[in-house]
Structures are given as C-alpha cells and as structure tokens.
Short mmCIF file of C-alpha atoms and ligand atoms in Angstrom, two decimals:
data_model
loop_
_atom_site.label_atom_id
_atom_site.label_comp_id
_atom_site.label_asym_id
_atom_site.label_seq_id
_atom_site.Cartn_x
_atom_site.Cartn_y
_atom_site.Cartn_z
CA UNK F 1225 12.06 -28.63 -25.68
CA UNK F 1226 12.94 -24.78 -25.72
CA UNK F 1227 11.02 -22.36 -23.10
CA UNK F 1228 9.90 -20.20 -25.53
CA UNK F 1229 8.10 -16.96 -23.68
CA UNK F 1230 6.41 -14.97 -26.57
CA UNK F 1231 6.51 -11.21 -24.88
CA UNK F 1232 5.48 -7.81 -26.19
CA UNK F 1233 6.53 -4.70 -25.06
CA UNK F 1234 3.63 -2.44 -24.71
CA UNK F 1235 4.45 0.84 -24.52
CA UNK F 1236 2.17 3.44 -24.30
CA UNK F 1237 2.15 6.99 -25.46
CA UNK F 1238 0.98 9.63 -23.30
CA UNK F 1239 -1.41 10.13 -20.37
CA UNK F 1240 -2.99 13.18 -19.76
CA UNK F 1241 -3.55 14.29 -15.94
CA UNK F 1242 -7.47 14.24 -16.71
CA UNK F 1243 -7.26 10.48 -18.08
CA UNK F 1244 -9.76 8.63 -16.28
CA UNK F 1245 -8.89 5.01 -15.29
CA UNK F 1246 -11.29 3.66 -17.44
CA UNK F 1247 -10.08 5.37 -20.61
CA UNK F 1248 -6.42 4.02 -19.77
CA UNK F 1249 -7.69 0.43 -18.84
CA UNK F 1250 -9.44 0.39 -21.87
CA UNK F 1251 -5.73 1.33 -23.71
CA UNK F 1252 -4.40 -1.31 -21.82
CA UNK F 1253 -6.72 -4.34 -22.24
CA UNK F 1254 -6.53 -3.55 -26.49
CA UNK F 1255 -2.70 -4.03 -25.93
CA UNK F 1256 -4.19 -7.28 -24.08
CA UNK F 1257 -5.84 -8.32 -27.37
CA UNK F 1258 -3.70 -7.30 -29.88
CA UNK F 1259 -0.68 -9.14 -27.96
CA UNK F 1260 -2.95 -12.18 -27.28
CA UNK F 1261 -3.78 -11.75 -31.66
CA UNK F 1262 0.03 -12.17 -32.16
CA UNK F 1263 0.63 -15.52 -30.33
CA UNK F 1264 2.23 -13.60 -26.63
CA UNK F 1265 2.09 -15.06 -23.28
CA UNK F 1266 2.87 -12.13 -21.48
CA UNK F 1267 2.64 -8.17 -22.00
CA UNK F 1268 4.85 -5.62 -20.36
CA UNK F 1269 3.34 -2.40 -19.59
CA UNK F 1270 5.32 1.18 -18.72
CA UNK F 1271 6.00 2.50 -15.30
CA UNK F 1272 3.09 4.18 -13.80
CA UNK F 1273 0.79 2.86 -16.64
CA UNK F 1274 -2.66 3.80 -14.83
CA UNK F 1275 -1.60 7.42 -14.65
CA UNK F 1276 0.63 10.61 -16.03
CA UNK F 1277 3.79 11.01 -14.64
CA UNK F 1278 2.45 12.89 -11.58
CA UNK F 1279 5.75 13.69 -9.97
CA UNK F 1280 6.74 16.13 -12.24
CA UNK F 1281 4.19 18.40 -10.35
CA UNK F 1282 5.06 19.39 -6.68
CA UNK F 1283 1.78 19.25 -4.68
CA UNK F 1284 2.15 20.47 -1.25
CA UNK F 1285 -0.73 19.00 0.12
CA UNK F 1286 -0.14 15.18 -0.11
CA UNK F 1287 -3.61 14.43 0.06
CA UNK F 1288 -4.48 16.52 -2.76
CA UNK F 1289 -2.37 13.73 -4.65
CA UNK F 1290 -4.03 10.63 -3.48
CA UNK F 1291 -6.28 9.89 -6.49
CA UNK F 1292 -2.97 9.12 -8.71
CA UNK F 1293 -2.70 6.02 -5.96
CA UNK F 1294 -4.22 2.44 -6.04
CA UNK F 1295 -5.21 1.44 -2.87
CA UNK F 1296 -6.54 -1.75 -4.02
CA UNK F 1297 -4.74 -4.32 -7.01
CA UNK F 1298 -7.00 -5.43 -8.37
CA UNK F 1299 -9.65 -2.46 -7.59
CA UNK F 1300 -13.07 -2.12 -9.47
CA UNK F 1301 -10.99 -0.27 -12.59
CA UNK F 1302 -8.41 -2.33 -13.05
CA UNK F 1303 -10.67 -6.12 -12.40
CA UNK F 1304 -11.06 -5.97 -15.73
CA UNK F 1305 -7.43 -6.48 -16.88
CA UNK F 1306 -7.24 -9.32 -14.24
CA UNK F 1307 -10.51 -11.05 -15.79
CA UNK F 1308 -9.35 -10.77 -19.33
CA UNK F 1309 -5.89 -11.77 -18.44
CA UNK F 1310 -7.45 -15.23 -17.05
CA UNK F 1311 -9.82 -15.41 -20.29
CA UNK F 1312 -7.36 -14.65 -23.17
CA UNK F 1313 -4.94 -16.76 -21.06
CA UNK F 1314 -2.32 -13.70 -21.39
CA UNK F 1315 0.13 -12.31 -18.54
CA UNK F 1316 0.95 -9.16 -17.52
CA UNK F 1317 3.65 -6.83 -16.05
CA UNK F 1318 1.76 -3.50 -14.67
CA UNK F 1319 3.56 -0.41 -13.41
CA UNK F 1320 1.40 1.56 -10.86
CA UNK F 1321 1.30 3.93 -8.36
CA UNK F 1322 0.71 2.02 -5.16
CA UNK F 1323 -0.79 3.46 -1.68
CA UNK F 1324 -1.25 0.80 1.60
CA UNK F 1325 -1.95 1.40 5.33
CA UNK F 1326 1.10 -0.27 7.09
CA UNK F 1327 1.28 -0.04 10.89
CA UNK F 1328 -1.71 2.52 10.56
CA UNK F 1329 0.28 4.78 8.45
CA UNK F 1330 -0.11 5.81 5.04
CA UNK F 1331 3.14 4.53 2.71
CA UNK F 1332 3.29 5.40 -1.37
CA UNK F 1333 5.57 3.26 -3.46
CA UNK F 1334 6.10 2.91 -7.35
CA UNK F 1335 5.16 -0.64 -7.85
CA UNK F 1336 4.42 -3.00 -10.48
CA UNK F 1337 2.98 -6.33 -10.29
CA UNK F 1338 3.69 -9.72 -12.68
CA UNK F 1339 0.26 -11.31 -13.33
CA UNK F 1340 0.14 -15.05 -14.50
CA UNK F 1341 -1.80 -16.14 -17.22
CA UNK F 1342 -4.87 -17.53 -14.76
CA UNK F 1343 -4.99 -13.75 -13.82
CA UNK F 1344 -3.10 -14.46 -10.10
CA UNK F 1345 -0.81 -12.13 -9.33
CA UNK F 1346 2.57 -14.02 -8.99
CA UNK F 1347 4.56 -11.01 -7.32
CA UNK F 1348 4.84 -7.71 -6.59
CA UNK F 1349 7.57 -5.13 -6.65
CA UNK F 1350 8.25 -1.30 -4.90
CA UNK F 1351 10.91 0.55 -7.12
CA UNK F 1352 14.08 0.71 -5.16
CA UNK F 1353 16.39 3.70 -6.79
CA UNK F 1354 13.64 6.53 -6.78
CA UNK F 1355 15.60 9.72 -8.56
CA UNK F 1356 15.08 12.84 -8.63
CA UNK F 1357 14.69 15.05 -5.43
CA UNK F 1358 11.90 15.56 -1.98
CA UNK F 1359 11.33 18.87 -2.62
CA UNK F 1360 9.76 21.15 -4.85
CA UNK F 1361 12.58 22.70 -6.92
CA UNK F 1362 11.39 25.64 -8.58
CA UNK F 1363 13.98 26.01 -10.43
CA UNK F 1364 13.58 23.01 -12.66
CA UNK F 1365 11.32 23.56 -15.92
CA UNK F 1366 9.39 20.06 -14.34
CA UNK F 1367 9.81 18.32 -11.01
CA UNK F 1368 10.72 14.75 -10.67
CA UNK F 1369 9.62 14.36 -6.94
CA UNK F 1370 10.01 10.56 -6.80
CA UNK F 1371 11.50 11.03 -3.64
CA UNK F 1372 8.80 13.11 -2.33
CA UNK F 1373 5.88 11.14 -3.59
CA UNK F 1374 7.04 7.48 -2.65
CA UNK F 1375 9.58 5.69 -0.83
CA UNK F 1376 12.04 2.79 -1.69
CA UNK F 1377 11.85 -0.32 -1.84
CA UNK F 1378 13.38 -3.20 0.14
CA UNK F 1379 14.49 -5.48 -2.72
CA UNK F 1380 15.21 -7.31 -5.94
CA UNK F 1381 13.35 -10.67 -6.30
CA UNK F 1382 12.77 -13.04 -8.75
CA UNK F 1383 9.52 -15.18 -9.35
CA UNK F 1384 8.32 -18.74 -10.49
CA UNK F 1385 6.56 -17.88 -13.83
CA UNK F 1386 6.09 -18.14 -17.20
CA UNK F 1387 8.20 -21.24 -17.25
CA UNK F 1388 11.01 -19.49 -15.81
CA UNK F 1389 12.81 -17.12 -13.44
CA UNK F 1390 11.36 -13.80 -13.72
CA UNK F 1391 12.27 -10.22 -12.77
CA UNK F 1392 11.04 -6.76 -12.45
CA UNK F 1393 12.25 -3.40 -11.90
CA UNK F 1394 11.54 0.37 -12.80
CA UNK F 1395 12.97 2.75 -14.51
CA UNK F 1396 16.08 4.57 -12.69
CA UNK F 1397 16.67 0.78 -11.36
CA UNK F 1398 17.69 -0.05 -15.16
CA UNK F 1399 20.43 2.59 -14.64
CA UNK F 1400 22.14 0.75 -11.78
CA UNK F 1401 24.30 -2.23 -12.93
CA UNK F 1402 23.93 -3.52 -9.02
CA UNK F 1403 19.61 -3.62 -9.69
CA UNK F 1404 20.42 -6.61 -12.82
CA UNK F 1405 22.94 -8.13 -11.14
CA UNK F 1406 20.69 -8.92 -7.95
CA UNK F 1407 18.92 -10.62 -9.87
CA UNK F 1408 21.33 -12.05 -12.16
CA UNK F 1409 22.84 -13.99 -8.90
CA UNK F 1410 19.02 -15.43 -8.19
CA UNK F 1411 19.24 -16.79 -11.62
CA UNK F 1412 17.11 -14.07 -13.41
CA UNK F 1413 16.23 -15.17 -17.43
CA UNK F 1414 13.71 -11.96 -17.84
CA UNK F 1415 13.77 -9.02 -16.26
CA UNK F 1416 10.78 -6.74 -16.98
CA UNK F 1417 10.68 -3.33 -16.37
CA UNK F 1418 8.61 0.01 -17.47
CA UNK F 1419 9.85 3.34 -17.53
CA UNK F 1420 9.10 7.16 -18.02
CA UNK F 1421 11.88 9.09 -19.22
CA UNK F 1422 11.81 12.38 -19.78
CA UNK F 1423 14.23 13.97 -22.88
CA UNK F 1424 15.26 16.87 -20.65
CA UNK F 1425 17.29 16.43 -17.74
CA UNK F 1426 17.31 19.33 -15.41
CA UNK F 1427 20.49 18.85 -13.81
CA UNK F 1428 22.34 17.69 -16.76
CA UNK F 1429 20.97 19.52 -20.13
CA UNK F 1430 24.18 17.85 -21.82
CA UNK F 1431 22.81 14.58 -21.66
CA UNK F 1432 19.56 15.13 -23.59
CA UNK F 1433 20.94 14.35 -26.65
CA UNK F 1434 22.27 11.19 -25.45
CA UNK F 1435 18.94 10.11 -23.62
CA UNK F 1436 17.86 6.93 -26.02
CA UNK F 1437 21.78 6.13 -26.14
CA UNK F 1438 21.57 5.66 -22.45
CA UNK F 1439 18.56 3.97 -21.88
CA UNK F 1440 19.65 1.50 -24.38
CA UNK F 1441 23.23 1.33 -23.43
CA UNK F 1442 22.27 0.15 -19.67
CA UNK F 1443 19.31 -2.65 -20.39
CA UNK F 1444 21.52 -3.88 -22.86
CA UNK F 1445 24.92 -4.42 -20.55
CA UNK F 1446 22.28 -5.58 -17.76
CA UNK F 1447 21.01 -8.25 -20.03
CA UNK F 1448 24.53 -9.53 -21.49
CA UNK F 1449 26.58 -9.38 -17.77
CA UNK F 1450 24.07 -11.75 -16.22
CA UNK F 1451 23.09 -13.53 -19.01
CA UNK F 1452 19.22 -12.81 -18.99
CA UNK F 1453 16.66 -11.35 -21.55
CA UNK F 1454 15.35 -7.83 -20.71
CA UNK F 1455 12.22 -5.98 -21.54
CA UNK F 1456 12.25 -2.68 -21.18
CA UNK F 1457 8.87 -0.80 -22.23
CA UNK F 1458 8.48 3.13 -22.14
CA UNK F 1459 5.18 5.38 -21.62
CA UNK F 1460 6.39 7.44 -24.14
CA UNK F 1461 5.46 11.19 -26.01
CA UNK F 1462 4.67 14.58 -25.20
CA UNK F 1463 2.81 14.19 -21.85
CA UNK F 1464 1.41 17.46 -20.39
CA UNK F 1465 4.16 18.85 -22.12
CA UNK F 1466 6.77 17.35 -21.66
CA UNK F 1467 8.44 15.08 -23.99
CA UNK F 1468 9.32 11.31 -22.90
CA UNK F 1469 11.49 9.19 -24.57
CA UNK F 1470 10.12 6.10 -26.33
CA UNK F 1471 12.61 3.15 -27.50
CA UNK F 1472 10.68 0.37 -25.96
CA UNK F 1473 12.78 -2.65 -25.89
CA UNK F 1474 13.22 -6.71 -26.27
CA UNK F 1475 16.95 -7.44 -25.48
CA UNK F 1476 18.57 -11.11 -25.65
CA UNK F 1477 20.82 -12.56 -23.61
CA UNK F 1478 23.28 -11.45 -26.56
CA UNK F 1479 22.63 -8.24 -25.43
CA UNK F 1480 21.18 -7.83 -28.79
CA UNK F 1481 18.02 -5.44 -29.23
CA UNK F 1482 15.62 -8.02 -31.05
CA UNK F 1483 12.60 -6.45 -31.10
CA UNK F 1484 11.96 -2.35 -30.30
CA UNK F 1485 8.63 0.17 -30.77
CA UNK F 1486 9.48 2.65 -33.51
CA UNK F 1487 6.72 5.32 -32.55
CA UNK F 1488 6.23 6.96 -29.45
CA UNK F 1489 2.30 5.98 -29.15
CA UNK F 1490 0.66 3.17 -28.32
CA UNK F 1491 2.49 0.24 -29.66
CA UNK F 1492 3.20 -3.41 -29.67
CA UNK F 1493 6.75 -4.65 -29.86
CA UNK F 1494 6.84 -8.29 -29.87
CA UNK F 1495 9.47 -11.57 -29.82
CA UNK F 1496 9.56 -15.04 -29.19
CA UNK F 1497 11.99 -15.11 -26.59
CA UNK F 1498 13.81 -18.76 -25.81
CA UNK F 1499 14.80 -18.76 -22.21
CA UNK F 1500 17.16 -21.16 -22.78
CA UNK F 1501 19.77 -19.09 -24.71
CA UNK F 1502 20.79 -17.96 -21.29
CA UNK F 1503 22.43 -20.56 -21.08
CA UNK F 1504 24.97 -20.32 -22.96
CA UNK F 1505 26.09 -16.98 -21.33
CA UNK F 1506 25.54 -18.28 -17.69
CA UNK F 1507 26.87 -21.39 -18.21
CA UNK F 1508 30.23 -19.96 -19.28
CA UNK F 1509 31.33 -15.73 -19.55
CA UNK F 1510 29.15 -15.23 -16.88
CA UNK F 1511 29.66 -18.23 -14.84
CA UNK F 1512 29.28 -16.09 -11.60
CA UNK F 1513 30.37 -18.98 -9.29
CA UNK F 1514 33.60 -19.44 -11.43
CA UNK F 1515 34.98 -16.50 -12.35
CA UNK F 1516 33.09 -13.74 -9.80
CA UNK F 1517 35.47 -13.01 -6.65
CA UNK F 1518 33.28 -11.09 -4.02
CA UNK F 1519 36.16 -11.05 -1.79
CA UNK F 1520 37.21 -8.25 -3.59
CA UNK F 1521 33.69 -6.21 -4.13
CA UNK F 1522 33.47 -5.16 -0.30
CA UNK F 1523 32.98 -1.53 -0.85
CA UNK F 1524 29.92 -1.83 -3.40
CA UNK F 1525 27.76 -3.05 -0.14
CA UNK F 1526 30.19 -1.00 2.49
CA UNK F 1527 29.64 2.38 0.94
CA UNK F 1528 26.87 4.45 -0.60
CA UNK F 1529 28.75 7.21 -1.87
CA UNK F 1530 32.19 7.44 -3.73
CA UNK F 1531 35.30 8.77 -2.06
CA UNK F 1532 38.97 8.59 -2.18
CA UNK F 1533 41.26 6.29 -0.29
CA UNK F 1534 43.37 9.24 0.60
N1 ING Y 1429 12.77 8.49 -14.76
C1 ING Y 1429 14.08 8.79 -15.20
C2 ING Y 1429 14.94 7.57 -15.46
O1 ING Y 1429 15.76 7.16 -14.68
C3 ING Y 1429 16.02 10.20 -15.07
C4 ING Y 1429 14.78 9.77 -14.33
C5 ING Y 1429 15.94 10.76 -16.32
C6 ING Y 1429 17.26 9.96 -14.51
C7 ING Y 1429 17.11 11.14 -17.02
C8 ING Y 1429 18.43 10.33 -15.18
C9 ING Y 1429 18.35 10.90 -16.44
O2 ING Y 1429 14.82 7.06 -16.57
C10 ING Y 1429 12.32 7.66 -13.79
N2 ING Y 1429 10.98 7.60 -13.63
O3 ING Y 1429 13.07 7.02 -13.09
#
C-alpha cells in the first residue's frame, strides 16, 4: 500500500510591516481550506509566515522589535490555525519568528513548527545557517540582520509523521548540501522548508539574475543525493519594497520539480507525493551505508572555513 502524503506548497505573497496577525492568520487558515478542498494532508507555509521580513530593517533598540516575536505557539492569534488544523484534519509546517525566556534570558530564533493533523505539534525547529550580517550595514540598499535578530540553531532532526520521516529547515539551510544530508543519514523522505528570498543580493549584484536558478538548483540536488522529496515554499513579491523571489516548490526524489506556484501571491501548489519512491534512490545510488566512506570526509566537521593545505 503506497504512503501517499498529498502536500501543498503554500506560498504567500507579501506582508506588509502593518499586517496585523489576524489579517495574516486569516491568509493562512484559507490556504488551510483550499488545501483541505483539494484532497492535502499537510500544508507548507513560508519562512516567517506571521510577519514581513523584519530583518531587512536594522532596529537598534531590540525591544523596539519584539512584537515581530511569538512568545507563545500556539498564542491567542495563531489558536485558530491549531483548532482548524484538528477540525479539517489538515497538517501544517509554520515558519515564525520565535522569542523564549531560557535561563532567565531573552533568546530569538527563526523557527518553524510541523503540526499533525489532530492539531499537536509534532516538532519544532530553530534555523541553523542564519545569513546575512549582526550589524546594521548602511551601505546595503536593505539589511538582512539574521544574525543580529536571532541566533542558530543546534540541529537537524527528523520526526514521526504523516506516515513517514519528516524534515524541516529554512531558507539559507536549503543552500547548504551538509543541512539535507543530516537528514538524509536519519532517513529523511520530506523535508519541508519556507523561505524569503530577496532578488537583490547586496554583496553579490551578479547573482540576481540567477536567483530562481539557484534556489531551484540546491532543493533539487538536496532531494536527489539523499533520496527524499522536498518542499520548498516562498513568501514571495514586492514586500515593503523589496522584491522576493517566488518559485515555490514540490521536488521528487527524482529530483524532478512536480508541482511549482506560477505567481508570486498567494497560491496553492499541490502533489500527491508517494513516500515510497525513495526507495528506489536510497535503496541503491544513494545507498549511504554502501557506497558513503566518511573516513575520508574529516575536514567537512574539522573545519568551518576553507583553506589551503599549503
Ligand atoms: N534569505 C536568503 C536565502 O538564503 C540570501 C538570503 C539571499 C542568501 C540571496 C544568498 C543569496 O535564500 C534567507 N532568509 O535566508
């Protein structure tokens, strides 16, 4: 019998600074509908899907920035998507902007959660490769202070749901071979993962043009060298002015784009996706405890940076 996990991407189109929660919930929870309308189990939301991309503003006064964070999942807004998760008996993957009180002090991550279809939350992940830079770079037509506003996560994990072996990451993670294949070697079959990426690259102009060749060019090797489906789903449009890249995203095993949004608004993307197809790269190219040799990957855990033997 296959495990069939009917997914849409849901990508969103912009959010302006002034959204309130309640008009982005309300966003949300008709992608919760319409998904439910086309037969899915499970929806994927962007990165940061409760708010605009607030780190392309420096804000010196951290404080000042709290109100982009949840302190609570689920909090009185965001209930809502919990309750009608449980009634339409439809899952979710939620990118969010996550503030807790550890050790009595204040830490910010980028986080998204993986909600079952009973509305429990069945785990929880803090963005590990945050890009960008820590401080305000005036320089730089728009910040991208993910390094200022949160810190990294510990690690890659995998969860029981769905029927299978489920994965999340965010964004810049989907740019690092080393995030997919983490999970690859915990037997990942779907890795989920929202992003917000804008056109224009400060640091690299040359790459603009190249900027939906990349983003598909990485989830798609991630999903063929470890043999597992990825859905990759953008917030997408001209968002206080600056434009984001859409190209949401279902990728097979294959490597294969088999579904993808075509606007850069609000959209559903879906496909029935059959777990079991990654079998048949696991089982044999990708056969990591046949063919991998570790022995000889010492320096990808030795060393952070690149540098020359002599
Ligand atoms: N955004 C971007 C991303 O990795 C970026 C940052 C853009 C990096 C363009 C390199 C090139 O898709 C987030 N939020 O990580």
């Amino acid at each position: 019998m296959p495990r069939f996990v009917t997914v849409a991407a849901g990508q969103l189109g912009p959010i302006a600074r002034d959204d309130s929660r309640a008009q982005v919930v309300e966003r949300l929870l008709a992608h919760l509908h319409g998904a439910k309308a086309m037969g899915c189990d499970l929806v994927v939301f962007p990165e940061l899907a409760l708010t605009t991309f607030f780190p392309r503003w420096y804000e010196e006064d951290l404080d000042l920035a709290e109100h982009f964070y949840e302190t609570q999942m689920p909090g009185p807004e965001t209930q809502v998507l919990f309750d009608t998760a449980r009634d339409l008996q439809i899952g979710f993957y939620l990118g969010y902007a996550e503030m807790v009180i550890e050790a009595g002090r204040k830490r910010r991550y980028n986080t998204s959660i993986l909600v079952e279809r009973d509305g429990s939350i069945a785990g929880k992940y803090r963005k590990v490769h945050l890009p960008g830079h820590a401080e305000n770079e005036p320089w730089r037509r728009f910040q991208h202070l993910e390094k200022y506003y949160f810190e990294p996560g510990p690690s890659f994990d995998v969860y029981d749901a769905f029927g299978g072996v489920m994965g999340m990451a965010l964004c810049n993670d989907r740019r690092w071979s080393e995030t997919y294949r983490m999970m690859g070697l915990q037997g990942a079959e779907m890795i989920m993962l929202g992003y917000n990426t804008p056109v224009h690259n400060p640091p690299a102009p040359e790459h603009d043009d190249l900027s939906m060749f990349h983003n598909h060019l990485v989830m798609q090797a991630g999903a063929y060298e470890n043999g597992t489906w990825v859905v990759g789903v953008a917030k997408a449009g001209n968002e206080e002015g600056i434009e984001m890249i859409g190209g949401s995203a279902i990728i097979a095993p294959s490597g294969e784009i088999v579904a993808a949004c075509s606007t850069k608004g609000d959209e559903l993307a879906v496909a029935r996706c059959d777990l079991d197809l990654c079998h048949s790269y696991k089982s044999t190219t990708f056969n990591f405890e046949r063919h991998r040799r570790p022995e000889a990957y010492g320096l990808i855990t030795a060393q952070r940076g690149a540098r020359r033997p002599w």
